[in-house]
mmCIF file of N, CA and C in Angstrom:
data_model
loop_
_atom_site.group_PDB
_atom_site.id
_atom_site.type_symbol
_atom_site.label_atom_id
_atom_site.label_comp_id
_atom_site.label_asym_id
_atom_site.label_seq_id
_atom_site.Cartn_x
_atom_site.Cartn_y
_atom_site.Cartn_z
ATOM 1 N N MET Y 1 -70.223 61.274 127.322
ATOM 2 C CA MET Y 1 -71.128 60.197 127.671
ATOM 3 C C MET Y 1 -70.309 58.961 128.016
ATOM 4 N N LYS Y 2 -70.688 58.321 129.081
ATOM 5 C CA LYS Y 2 -69.958 57.137 129.510
ATOM 6 C C LYS Y 2 -70.759 55.891 129.145
ATOM 7 N N PRO Y 3 -70.205 55.062 128.279
ATOM 8 C CA PRO Y 3 -70.932 53.821 127.958
ATOM 9 C C PRO Y 3 -70.865 52.840 129.129
ATOM 10 N N ILE Y 4 -71.958 52.131 129.301
ATOM 11 C CA ILE Y 4 -71.980 51.057 130.293
ATOM 12 C C ILE Y 4 -72.195 49.778 129.507
ATOM 13 N N GLY Y 5 -71.574 48.730 129.823
ATOM 14 C CA GLY Y 5 -71.669 47.450 129.132
ATOM 15 C C GLY Y 5 -72.541 47.436 127.881
ATOM 16 N N GLY Y 6 -72.064 47.029 126.762
ATOM 17 C CA GLY Y 6 -72.845 46.870 125.545
ATOM 18 C C GLY Y 6 -73.174 48.191 124.850
ATOM 19 N N GLY Y 7 -72.516 49.287 125.186
ATOM 20 C CA GLY Y 7 -72.722 50.544 124.483
ATOM 21 C C GLY Y 7 -73.906 51.361 124.979
ATOM 22 N N GLN Y 8 -74.567 50.964 126.049
ATOM 23 C CA GLN Y 8 -75.681 51.743 126.581
ATOM 24 C C GLN Y 8 -75.128 52.958 127.311
ATOM 25 N N PHE Y 9 -75.877 54.059 127.277
ATOM 26 C CA PHE Y 9 -75.407 55.286 127.911
ATOM 27 C C PHE Y 9 -76.055 55.458 129.271
ATOM 28 N N VAL Y 10 -75.437 56.264 130.094
ATOM 29 C CA VAL Y 10 -75.941 56.537 131.434
ATOM 30 C C VAL Y 10 -77.329 57.163 131.319
ATOM 31 N N ALA Y 11 -78.258 56.701 132.141
ATOM 32 C CA ALA Y 11 -79.644 57.171 132.083
ATOM 33 C C ALA Y 11 -79.754 58.671 132.316
ATOM 34 N N GLN Y 12 -78.882 59.232 133.135
ATOM 35 C CA GLN Y 12 -78.934 60.660 133.450
ATOM 36 C C GLN Y 12 -78.729 61.508 132.202
ATOM 37 N N GLU Y 13 -77.790 61.125 131.357
ATOM 38 C CA GLU Y 13 -77.517 61.894 130.148
ATOM 39 C C GLU Y 13 -78.692 61.829 129.184
ATOM 40 N N THR Y 14 -79.325 60.679 129.082
ATOM 41 C CA THR Y 14 -80.504 60.540 128.236
ATOM 42 C C THR Y 14 -81.645 61.377 128.799
ATOM 43 N N SER Y 15 -81.785 61.359 130.114
ATOM 44 C CA SER Y 15 -82.820 62.148 130.763
ATOM 45 C C SER Y 15 -82.603 63.643 130.510
ATOM 46 N N ASP Y 16 -81.368 64.106 130.602
ATOM 47 C CA ASP Y 16 -81.067 65.514 130.333
ATOM 48 C C ASP Y 16 -81.423 65.894 128.902
ATOM 49 N N ARG Y 17 -81.169 65.002 127.969
ATOM 50 C CA ARG Y 17 -81.503 65.261 126.573
ATOM 51 C C ARG Y 17 -83.012 65.417 126.399
ATOM 52 N N PHE Y 18 -83.788 64.552 127.042
ATOM 53 C CA PHE Y 18 -85.248 64.651 126.953
ATOM 54 C C PHE Y 18 -85.757 65.927 127.609
ATOM 55 N N ILE Y 19 -85.158 66.312 128.712
ATOM 56 C CA ILE Y 19 -85.568 67.546 129.385
ATOM 57 C C ILE Y 19 -85.335 68.734 128.467
ATOM 58 N N ARG Y 20 -84.166 68.797 127.833
ATOM 59 C CA ARG Y 20 -83.878 69.888 126.901
ATOM 60 C C ARG Y 20 -84.854 69.872 125.731
ATOM 61 N N LEU Y 21 -85.174 68.689 125.228
ATOM 62 C CA LEU Y 21 -86.112 68.566 124.107
ATOM 63 C C LEU Y 21 -87.497 69.070 124.504
ATOM 64 N N PHE Y 22 -87.982 68.652 125.666
ATOM 65 C CA PHE Y 22 -89.309 69.059 126.094
ATOM 66 C C PHE Y 22 -89.373 70.533 126.480
ATOM 67 N N LEU Y 23 -88.300 71.071 127.051
ATOM 68 C CA LEU Y 23 -88.261 72.504 127.338
ATOM 69 C C LEU Y 23 -88.299 73.311 126.044
ATOM 70 N N GLY Y 24 -87.568 72.860 125.038
ATOM 71 C CA GLY Y 24 -87.583 73.540 123.739
ATOM 72 C C GLY Y 24 -88.970 73.490 123.104
ATOM 73 N N ALA Y 25 -89.620 72.334 123.180
ATOM 74 C CA ALA Y 25 -90.971 72.205 122.630
ATOM 75 C C ALA Y 25 -91.948 73.076 123.401
ATOM 76 N N SER Y 26 -91.798 73.122 124.714
ATOM 77 C CA SER Y 26 -92.674 73.952 125.545
ATOM 78 C C SER Y 26 -92.525 75.425 125.176
ATOM 79 N N ARG Y 27 -91.295 75.867 124.996
ATOM 80 C CA ARG Y 27 -91.064 77.269 124.620
ATOM 81 C C ARG Y 27 -91.637 77.581 123.244
ATOM 82 N N ALA Y 28 -91.448 76.670 122.298
ATOM 83 C CA ALA Y 28 -91.964 76.892 120.947
ATOM 84 C C ALA Y 28 -93.492 76.960 120.941
ATOM 85 N N LEU Y 29 -94.137 76.058 121.666
ATOM 86 C CA LEU Y 29 -95.599 76.065 121.720
ATOM 87 C C LEU Y 29 -96.127 77.288 122.465
ATOM 88 N N SER Y 30 -95.417 77.721 123.505
ATOM 89 C CA SER Y 30 -95.812 78.935 124.223
ATOM 90 C C SER Y 30 -95.761 80.140 123.291
ATOM 91 N N LEU Y 31 -94.704 80.233 122.509
ATOM 92 C CA LEU Y 31 -94.589 81.328 121.546
ATOM 93 C C LEU Y 31 -95.684 81.255 120.486
ATOM 94 N N ALA Y 32 -96.043 80.039 120.069
ATOM 95 C CA ALA Y 32 -97.116 79.875 119.079
ATOM 96 C C ALA Y 32 -98.451 80.365 119.642
ATOM 97 N N VAL Y 33 -98.735 80.040 120.896
ATOM 98 C CA VAL Y 33 -99.980 80.483 121.529
ATOM 99 C C VAL Y 33 -99.985 82.005 121.665
ATOM 100 N N MET Y 34 -98.848 82.574 122.038
ATOM 101 C CA MET Y 34 -98.750 84.033 122.121
ATOM 102 C C MET Y 34 -98.945 84.670 120.746
ATOM 103 N N PHE Y 35 -98.386 84.043 119.710
ATOM 104 C CA PHE Y 35 -98.528 84.556 118.345
ATOM 105 C C PHE Y 35 -99.985 84.566 117.907
ATOM 106 N N VAL Y 36 -100.722 83.500 118.213
ATOM 107 C CA VAL Y 36 -102.147 83.453 117.865
ATOM 108 C C VAL Y 36 -102.887 84.592 118.561
ATOM 109 N N GLY Y 37 -102.670 84.752 119.854
ATOM 110 C CA GLY Y 37 -103.327 85.826 120.593
ATOM 111 C C GLY Y 37 -102.988 87.197 120.042
ATOM 112 N N ALA Y 38 -101.708 87.443 119.790
ATOM 113 C CA ALA Y 38 -101.279 88.745 119.269
ATOM 114 C C ALA Y 38 -101.836 88.983 117.866
ATOM 115 N N SER Y 39 -101.862 87.943 117.039
ATOM 116 C CA SER Y 39 -102.389 88.083 115.672
ATOM 117 C C SER Y 39 -103.857 88.477 115.685
ATOM 118 N N VAL Y 40 -104.614 87.864 116.557
ATOM 119 C CA VAL Y 40 -106.038 88.179 116.637
ATOM 120 C C VAL Y 40 -106.251 89.595 117.169
ATOM 121 N N LEU Y 41 -105.452 90.012 118.137
ATOM 122 C CA LEU Y 41 -105.571 91.381 118.643
ATOM 123 C C LEU Y 41 -105.238 92.399 117.548
ATOM 124 N N ILE Y 42 -104.219 92.126 116.762
ATOM 125 C CA ILE Y 42 -103.883 93.010 115.640
ATOM 126 C C ILE Y 42 -105.003 92.994 114.607
ATOM 127 N N ALA Y 43 -105.579 91.820 114.362
ATOM 128 C CA ALA Y 43 -106.692 91.723 113.413
ATOM 129 C C ALA Y 43 -107.897 92.533 113.882
ATOM 130 N N TRP Y 44 -108.158 92.541 115.191
ATOM 131 C CA TRP Y 44 -109.253 93.371 115.717
ATOM 132 C C TRP Y 44 -108.950 94.844 115.511
ATOM 133 N N LYS Y 45 -107.706 95.233 115.738
ATOM 134 C CA LYS Y 45 -107.331 96.634 115.593
ATOM 135 C C LYS Y 45 -107.579 97.126 114.166
ATOM 136 N N PHE Y 46 -107.241 96.292 113.196
ATOM 137 C CA PHE Y 46 -107.367 96.690 111.790
ATOM 138 C C PHE Y 46 -108.582 96.077 111.099
ATOM 139 N N GLU Y 47 -109.457 95.417 111.872
ATOM 140 C CA GLU Y 47 -110.686 94.802 111.377
ATOM 141 C C GLU Y 47 -110.440 93.861 110.193
ATOM 142 N N LEU Y 48 -109.492 92.976 110.353
ATOM 143 C CA LEU Y 48 -109.173 91.973 109.341
ATOM 144 C C LEU Y 48 -110.035 90.736 109.600
ATOM 145 N N LEU Y 49 -111.219 90.720 109.031
ATOM 146 C CA LEU Y 49 -112.196 89.668 109.335
ATOM 147 C C LEU Y 49 -111.708 88.276 108.961
ATOM 148 N N SER Y 50 -110.882 88.166 107.927
ATOM 149 C CA SER Y 50 -110.402 86.844 107.521
ATOM 150 C C SER Y 50 -109.508 86.213 108.588
ATOM 151 N N VAL Y 51 -108.853 87.017 109.408
ATOM 152 C CA VAL Y 51 -108.011 86.481 110.475
ATOM 153 C C VAL Y 51 -108.847 86.171 111.711
ATOM 154 N N LEU Y 52 -109.879 86.967 111.945
ATOM 155 C CA LEU Y 52 -110.691 86.805 113.157
ATOM 156 C C LEU Y 52 -111.464 85.498 113.178
ATOM 157 N N ALA Y 53 -112.093 85.163 112.068
ATOM 158 C CA ALA Y 53 -112.820 83.893 111.972
ATOM 159 C C ALA Y 53 -111.937 82.947 111.171
ATOM 160 N N PHE Y 54 -111.505 81.858 111.784
ATOM 161 C CA PHE Y 54 -110.528 80.982 111.158
ATOM 162 C C PHE Y 54 -111.080 80.235 109.950
ATOM 163 N N ALA Y 55 -112.395 80.153 109.827
ATOM 164 C CA ALA Y 55 -113.017 79.532 108.654
ATOM 165 C C ALA Y 55 -114.405 80.143 108.481
ATOM 166 N N ASP Y 56 -114.930 80.049 107.270
ATOM 167 C CA ASP Y 56 -116.261 80.594 107.011
ATOM 168 C C ASP Y 56 -117.294 79.919 107.903
ATOM 169 N N GLY Y 57 -118.207 80.718 108.435
ATOM 170 C CA GLY Y 57 -119.271 80.189 109.269
ATOM 171 C C GLY Y 57 -118.927 80.122 110.749
ATOM 172 N N TYR Y 58 -117.689 80.370 111.097
ATOM 173 C CA TYR Y 58 -117.287 80.349 112.512
ATOM 174 C C TYR Y 58 -117.356 81.757 113.083
ATOM 175 N N SER Y 59 -117.625 81.843 114.371
ATOM 176 C CA SER Y 59 -117.618 83.140 115.045
ATOM 177 C C SER Y 59 -116.180 83.609 115.187
ATOM 178 N N PRO Y 60 -115.975 84.914 115.155
ATOM 179 C CA PRO Y 60 -114.610 85.412 115.337
ATOM 180 C C PRO Y 60 -114.138 85.240 116.770
ATOM 181 N N MET Y 61 -112.834 85.084 116.941
ATOM 182 C CA MET Y 61 -112.273 85.027 118.282
ATOM 183 C C MET Y 61 -112.366 86.427 118.881
ATOM 184 N N THR Y 62 -112.847 86.507 120.100
ATOM 185 C CA THR Y 62 -113.036 87.813 120.735
ATOM 186 C C THR Y 62 -111.707 88.357 121.270
ATOM 187 N N PRO Y 63 -111.642 89.670 121.477
ATOM 188 C CA PRO Y 63 -110.414 90.240 122.030
ATOM 189 C C PRO Y 63 -110.051 89.662 123.406
ATOM 190 N N ASN Y 64 -111.043 89.404 124.251
ATOM 191 C CA ASN Y 64 -110.743 88.835 125.569
ATOM 192 C C ASN Y 64 -110.136 87.445 125.451
ATOM 193 N N THR Y 65 -110.639 86.649 124.525
ATOM 194 C CA THR Y 65 -110.087 85.315 124.309
ATOM 195 C C THR Y 65 -108.652 85.422 123.822
ATOM 196 N N ALA Y 66 -108.414 86.340 122.882
ATOM 197 C CA ALA Y 66 -107.058 86.534 122.366
ATOM 198 C C ALA Y 66 -106.114 86.998 123.477
ATOM 199 N N CYS Y 67 -106.584 87.885 124.344
ATOM 200 C CA CYS Y 67 -105.759 88.334 125.479
ATOM 201 C C CYS Y 67 -105.422 87.166 126.390
ATOM 202 N N CYS Y 68 -106.409 86.320 126.651
ATOM 203 C CA CYS Y 68 -106.166 85.156 127.515
ATOM 204 C C CYS Y 68 -105.136 84.219 126.894
ATOM 205 N N PHE Y 69 -105.240 83.983 125.593
ATOM 206 C CA PHE Y 69 -104.241 83.142 124.916
ATOM 207 C C PHE Y 69 -102.851 83.761 125.041
ATOM 208 N N PHE Y 70 -102.759 85.060 124.793
ATOM 209 C CA PHE Y 70 -101.467 85.733 124.865
ATOM 210 C C PHE Y 70 -100.889 85.654 126.286
ATOM 211 N N LEU Y 71 -101.719 85.921 127.285
ATOM 212 C CA LEU Y 71 -101.251 85.881 128.676
ATOM 213 C C LEU Y 71 -100.821 84.478 129.101
ATOM 214 N N LEU Y 72 -101.611 83.472 128.731
ATOM 215 C CA LEU Y 72 -101.242 82.103 129.113
ATOM 216 C C LEU Y 72 -99.987 81.636 128.393
ATOM 217 N N GLY Y 73 -99.865 81.986 127.108
ATOM 218 C CA GLY Y 73 -98.640 81.652 126.386
ATOM 219 C C GLY Y 73 -97.434 82.285 127.039
ATOM 220 N N GLY Y 74 -97.573 83.544 127.451
ATOM 221 C CA GLY Y 74 -96.480 84.222 128.137
ATOM 222 C C GLY Y 74 -96.162 83.589 129.480
ATOM 223 N N ALA Y 75 -97.191 83.203 130.212
ATOM 224 C CA ALA Y 75 -96.973 82.560 131.520
ATOM 225 C C ALA Y 75 -96.239 81.233 131.344
ATOM 226 N N PHE Y 76 -96.663 80.430 130.374
ATOM 227 C CA PHE Y 76 -95.988 79.153 130.141
ATOM 228 C C PHE Y 76 -94.547 79.367 129.692
ATOM 229 N N LEU Y 77 -94.334 80.390 128.867
ATOM 230 C CA LEU Y 77 -92.973 80.691 128.423
ATOM 231 C C LEU Y 77 -92.094 81.081 129.613
ATOM 232 N N LEU Y 78 -92.613 81.932 130.484
ATOM 233 C CA LEU Y 78 -91.840 82.333 131.660
ATOM 234 C C LEU Y 78 -91.527 81.139 132.568
ATOM 235 N N TYR Y 79 -92.494 80.239 132.747
ATOM 236 C CA TYR Y 79 -92.259 79.066 133.594
ATOM 237 C C TYR Y 79 -91.240 78.104 132.983
ATOM 238 N N SER Y 80 -91.072 78.164 131.652
ATOM 239 C CA SER Y 80 -90.121 77.250 131.012
ATOM 240 C C SER Y 80 -88.685 77.761 131.095
ATOM 241 N N LEU Y 81 -88.503 79.009 131.524
ATOM 242 C CA LEU Y 81 -87.157 79.556 131.648
ATOM 243 C C LEU Y 81 -86.545 79.104 132.976
ATOM 244 N N LEU Y 82 -85.488 78.354 132.878
ATOM 245 C CA LEU Y 82 -84.848 77.830 134.079
ATOM 246 C C LEU Y 82 -83.475 78.451 134.244
ATOM 247 N N PRO Y 83 -83.019 78.788 135.394
ATOM 248 C CA PRO Y 83 -83.737 78.743 136.657
ATOM 249 C C PRO Y 83 -84.769 79.867 136.721
ATOM 250 N N LEU Y 84 -85.884 79.578 137.322
ATOM 251 C CA LEU Y 84 -86.982 80.532 137.397
ATOM 252 C C LEU Y 84 -86.725 81.513 138.533
ATOM 253 N N ARG Y 85 -86.556 82.769 138.175
ATOM 254 C CA ARG Y 85 -86.324 83.812 139.180
ATOM 255 C C ARG Y 85 -87.643 84.232 139.797
ATOM 256 N N HIS Y 86 -87.565 84.839 140.970
ATOM 257 C CA HIS Y 86 -88.772 85.244 141.704
ATOM 258 C C HIS Y 86 -89.636 86.205 140.883
ATOM 259 N N GLY Y 87 -89.024 87.171 140.220
ATOM 260 C CA GLY Y 87 -89.780 88.141 139.428
ATOM 261 C C GLY Y 87 -90.521 87.485 138.267
ATOM 262 N N LEU Y 88 -89.869 86.529 137.607
ATOM 263 C CA LEU Y 88 -90.509 85.821 136.499
ATOM 264 C C LEU Y 88 -91.660 84.961 136.994
ATOM 265 N N ARG Y 89 -91.441 84.305 138.119
ATOM 266 C CA ARG Y 89 -92.503 83.472 138.707
ATOM 267 C C ARG Y 89 -93.712 84.341 139.070
ATOM 268 N N LEU Y 90 -93.445 85.512 139.633
ATOM 269 C CA LEU Y 90 -94.515 86.432 140.012
ATOM 270 C C LEU Y 90 -95.287 86.925 138.784
ATOM 271 N N ALA Y 91 -94.567 87.271 137.718
ATOM 272 C CA ALA Y 91 -95.221 87.729 136.484
ATOM 273 C C ALA Y 91 -96.067 86.620 135.863
ATOM 274 N N ALA Y 92 -95.535 85.410 135.827
ATOM 275 C CA ALA Y 92 -96.284 84.280 135.261
ATOM 276 C C ALA Y 92 -97.530 83.982 136.085
ATOM 277 N N THR Y 93 -97.402 84.031 137.398
ATOM 278 C CA THR Y 93 -98.548 83.781 138.272
ATOM 279 C C THR Y 93 -99.595 84.877 138.112
ATOM 280 N N ALA Y 94 -99.159 86.124 138.005
ATOM 281 C CA ALA Y 94 -100.092 87.238 137.805
ATOM 282 C C ALA Y 94 -100.846 87.092 136.488
ATOM 283 N N ALA Y 95 -100.161 86.645 135.449
ATOM 284 C CA ALA Y 95 -100.824 86.422 134.159
ATOM 285 C C ALA Y 95 -101.892 85.336 134.291
ATOM 286 N N GLY Y 96 -101.578 84.275 134.996
ATOM 287 C CA GLY Y 96 -102.552 83.201 135.216
ATOM 288 C C GLY Y 96 -103.760 83.676 136.002
ATOM 289 N N PHE Y 97 -103.522 84.472 137.045
ATOM 290 C CA PHE Y 97 -104.638 85.016 137.825
ATOM 291 C C PHE Y 97 -105.499 85.960 136.984
ATOM 292 N N LEU Y 98 -104.866 86.750 136.131
ATOM 293 C CA LEU Y 98 -105.618 87.664 135.275
ATOM 294 C C LEU Y 98 -106.513 86.897 134.307
ATOM 295 N N VAL Y 99 -105.999 85.814 133.750
ATOM 296 C CA VAL Y 99 -106.815 84.978 132.861
ATOM 297 C C VAL Y 99 -108.001 84.402 133.630
ATOM 298 N N CYS Y 100 -107.770 83.908 134.841
ATOM 299 C CA CYS Y 100 -108.867 83.369 135.658
ATOM 300 C C CYS Y 100 -109.882 84.451 136.004
ATOM 301 N N ALA Y 101 -109.418 85.667 136.259
ATOM 302 C CA ALA Y 101 -110.336 86.773 136.566
ATOM 303 C C ALA Y 101 -111.194 87.113 135.360
ATOM 304 N N ILE Y 102 -110.585 87.202 134.188
ATOM 305 C CA ILE Y 102 -111.342 87.511 132.967
ATOM 306 C C ILE Y 102 -112.384 86.429 132.715
ATOM 307 N N ALA Y 103 -111.962 85.173 132.796
ATOM 308 C CA ALA Y 103 -112.893 84.059 132.547
ATOM 309 C C ALA Y 103 -113.966 83.993 133.627
ATOM 310 N N GLY Y 104 -113.594 84.204 134.876
ATOM 311 C CA GLY Y 104 -114.571 84.148 135.969
ATOM 312 C C GLY Y 104 -115.627 85.236 135.864
ATOM 313 N N ILE Y 105 -115.213 86.448 135.544
ATOM 314 C CA ILE Y 105 -116.172 87.543 135.386
ATOM 315 C C ILE Y 105 -117.085 87.284 134.198
ATOM 316 N N THR Y 106 -116.522 86.771 133.118
ATOM 317 C CA THR Y 106 -117.342 86.460 131.948
ATOM 318 C C THR Y 106 -118.355 85.372 132.266
ATOM 319 N N LEU Y 107 -117.932 84.356 133.019
ATOM 320 C CA LEU Y 107 -118.870 83.303 133.405
ATOM 321 C C LEU Y 107 -119.988 83.866 134.276
ATOM 322 N N LEU Y 108 -119.652 84.751 135.200
ATOM 323 C CA LEU Y 108 -120.680 85.401 136.017
ATOM 324 C C LEU Y 108 -121.648 86.206 135.155
ATOM 325 N N GLU Y 109 -121.129 86.877 134.139
ATOM 326 C CA GLU Y 109 -121.998 87.624 133.232
ATOM 327 C C GLU Y 109 -123.009 86.696 132.557
ATOM 328 N N TYR Y 110 -122.540 85.515 132.145
ATOM 329 C CA TYR Y 110 -123.457 84.554 131.531
ATOM 330 C C TYR Y 110 -124.467 84.020 132.537
ATOM 331 N N LEU Y 111 -123.989 83.591 133.698
ATOM 332 C CA LEU Y 111 -124.874 82.957 134.679
ATOM 333 C C LEU Y 111 -125.901 83.920 135.264
ATOM 334 N N LEU Y 112 -125.497 85.155 135.514
ATOM 335 C CA LEU Y 112 -126.388 86.131 136.134
ATOM 336 C C LEU Y 112 -127.042 87.076 135.128
ATOM 337 N N ARG Y 113 -126.792 86.816 133.846
ATOM 338 C CA ARG Y 113 -127.335 87.649 132.760
ATOM 339 C C ARG Y 113 -127.024 89.131 132.990
ATOM 340 N N LEU Y 114 -125.754 89.377 133.287
ATOM 341 C CA LEU Y 114 -125.273 90.733 133.526
ATOM 342 C C LEU Y 114 -124.464 91.217 132.331
ATOM 343 N N ASP Y 115 -124.292 92.509 132.255
ATOM 344 C CA ASP Y 115 -123.367 93.087 131.295
ATOM 345 C C ASP Y 115 -122.493 94.069 132.043
ATOM 346 N N LEU Y 116 -121.316 93.613 132.463
ATOM 347 C CA LEU Y 116 -120.407 94.445 133.239
ATOM 348 C C LEU Y 116 -119.463 95.260 132.354
ATOM 349 N N GLY Y 117 -119.540 95.058 131.043
ATOM 350 C CA GLY Y 117 -118.730 95.833 130.110
ATOM 351 C C GLY Y 117 -117.307 95.334 129.934
ATOM 352 N N LEU Y 118 -116.959 94.237 130.588
ATOM 353 C CA LEU Y 118 -115.611 93.688 130.450
ATOM 354 C C LEU Y 118 -115.295 93.359 128.992
ATOM 355 N N ASP Y 119 -116.331 92.951 128.265
ATOM 356 C CA ASP Y 119 -116.159 92.503 126.886
ATOM 357 C C ASP Y 119 -115.839 93.645 125.931
ATOM 358 N N ARG Y 120 -116.075 94.856 126.374
ATOM 359 C CA ARG Y 120 -115.883 95.996 125.476
ATOM 360 C C ARG Y 120 -114.758 96.923 125.926
ATOM 361 N N ILE Y 121 -113.910 96.457 126.812
ATOM 362 C CA ILE Y 121 -112.783 97.287 127.248
ATOM 363 C C ILE Y 121 -111.835 97.528 126.075
ATOM 364 N N LEU Y 122 -111.558 96.491 125.342
ATOM 365 C CA LEU Y 122 -110.718 96.602 124.151
ATOM 366 C C LEU Y 122 -111.599 96.673 122.913
ATOM 367 N N PHE Y 123 -111.301 97.544 122.011
ATOM 368 C CA PHE Y 123 -111.952 97.592 120.701
ATOM 369 C C PHE Y 123 -113.470 97.713 120.798
ATOM 370 N N ARG Y 124 -113.937 98.670 121.548
ATOM 371 C CA ARG Y 124 -115.369 98.878 121.784
ATOM 372 C C ARG Y 124 -116.169 98.992 120.480
ATOM 373 N N GLU Y 125 -115.754 99.872 119.587
ATOM 374 C CA GLU Y 125 -116.518 100.101 118.350
ATOM 375 C C GLU Y 125 -116.423 98.918 117.394
ATOM 376 N N GLN Y 126 -115.229 98.338 117.292
ATOM 377 C CA GLN Y 126 -115.065 97.208 116.380
ATOM 378 C C GLN Y 126 -115.933 96.023 116.796
ATOM 379 N N THR Y 127 -116.003 95.757 118.086
ATOM 380 C CA THR Y 127 -116.800 94.604 118.528
ATOM 381 C C THR Y 127 -118.283 94.856 118.296
ATOM 382 N N ARG Y 128 -118.733 96.081 118.436
ATOM 383 C CA ARG Y 128 -120.146 96.379 118.160
ATOM 384 C C ARG Y 128 -120.490 96.160 116.694
ATOM 385 N N ARG Y 129 -119.583 96.551 115.815
ATOM 386 C CA ARG Y 129 -119.845 96.402 114.375
ATOM 387 C C ARG Y 129 -119.797 94.940 113.939
ATOM 388 N N ILE Y 130 -118.831 94.197 114.458
ATOM 389 C CA ILE Y 130 -118.606 92.832 113.971
ATOM 390 C C ILE Y 130 -119.469 91.814 114.700
ATOM 391 N N MET Y 131 -119.723 92.025 115.996
ATOM 392 C CA MET Y 131 -120.498 91.080 116.813
ATOM 393 C C MET Y 131 -121.613 91.831 117.533
ATOM 394 N N PRO Y 132 -122.687 92.193 116.859
ATOM 395 C CA PRO Y 132 -123.706 93.040 117.490
ATOM 396 C C PRO Y 132 -124.492 92.377 118.632
ATOM 397 N N ALA Y 133 -124.669 91.057 118.633
ATOM 398 C CA ALA Y 133 -125.505 90.404 119.652
ATOM 399 C C ALA Y 133 -124.892 90.529 121.047
ATOM 400 N N LEU Y 134 -123.723 89.990 121.253
ATOM 401 C CA LEU Y 134 -122.981 90.108 122.516
ATOM 402 C C LEU Y 134 -121.595 90.626 122.153
ATOM 403 N N PRO Y 135 -121.462 91.935 121.979
ATOM 404 C CA PRO Y 135 -120.206 92.459 121.449
ATOM 405 C C PRO Y 135 -119.000 92.120 122.316
ATOM 406 N N GLY Y 136 -118.108 91.337 121.758
ATOM 407 C CA GLY Y 136 -116.851 91.040 122.418
ATOM 408 C C GLY Y 136 -116.878 89.970 123.477
ATOM 409 N N ARG Y 137 -118.027 89.379 123.752
ATOM 410 C CA ARG Y 137 -118.089 88.393 124.836
ATOM 411 C C ARG Y 137 -117.519 87.054 124.388
ATOM 412 N N MET Y 138 -116.627 86.544 125.194
ATOM 413 C CA MET Y 138 -116.022 85.230 124.976
ATOM 414 C C MET Y 138 -117.114 84.161 125.078
ATOM 415 N N SER Y 139 -117.006 83.096 124.299
ATOM 416 C CA SER Y 139 -118.028 82.047 124.335
ATOM 417 C C SER Y 139 -117.999 81.326 125.682
ATOM 418 N N PRO Y 140 -119.139 80.725 126.060
ATOM 419 C CA PRO Y 140 -119.172 79.993 127.341
ATOM 420 C C PRO Y 140 -118.154 78.851 127.375
ATOM 421 N N ILE Y 141 -117.942 78.183 126.255
ATOM 422 C CA ILE Y 141 -116.976 77.076 126.216
ATOM 423 C C ILE Y 141 -115.571 77.603 126.471
ATOM 424 N N SER Y 142 -115.217 78.706 125.834
ATOM 425 C CA SER Y 142 -113.890 79.309 126.068
ATOM 426 C C SER Y 142 -113.750 79.749 127.507
ATOM 427 N N THR Y 143 -114.817 80.334 128.038
ATOM 428 C CA THR Y 143 -114.788 80.822 129.409
ATOM 429 C C THR Y 143 -114.487 79.694 130.385
ATOM 430 N N VAL Y 144 -115.201 78.594 130.265
ATOM 431 C CA VAL Y 144 -114.992 77.453 131.165
ATOM 432 C C VAL Y 144 -113.616 76.842 130.930
ATOM 433 N N SER Y 145 -113.169 76.806 129.692
ATOM 434 C CA SER Y 145 -111.859 76.228 129.389
ATOM 435 C C SER Y 145 -110.725 77.020 130.032
ATOM 436 N N PHE Y 146 -110.851 78.326 130.082
ATOM 437 C CA PHE Y 146 -109.802 79.142 130.691
ATOM 438 C C PHE Y 146 -109.791 79.030 132.210
ATOM 439 N N LEU Y 147 -110.915 78.625 132.790
ATOM 440 C CA LEU Y 147 -110.933 78.444 134.242
ATOM 441 C C LEU Y 147 -110.248 77.142 134.588
#
């Protein structure tokens, strides 16, 4: 580091430090989001109700919502890897499009009062037992948020 008058450091070096700090935070948060998604998917597999509903009285997170969290966390993690290679960029973009497709189809199901079965692709029997009204369907708020 080169001091400039009065012990101040070159702005570029400080900027590089902040970039490294924010990239590290971005990677850590991306991994945390992926962990939440993966944990909920594992909880659905083994029907661990205490993990599915984060507090008493709350609806459980659906498998589609957990998949979207996992995919978005992975996409953000891939985008934080520098330099970003073409294959990584393509995988991250595909994950983002898949999340938009899941959310868009779910929103159409709500708006048109359809049941296309998207909600029951994963864990068909578990979702019927745990959420009998709309088995596995992501909430409208989650759906709009993912779009």
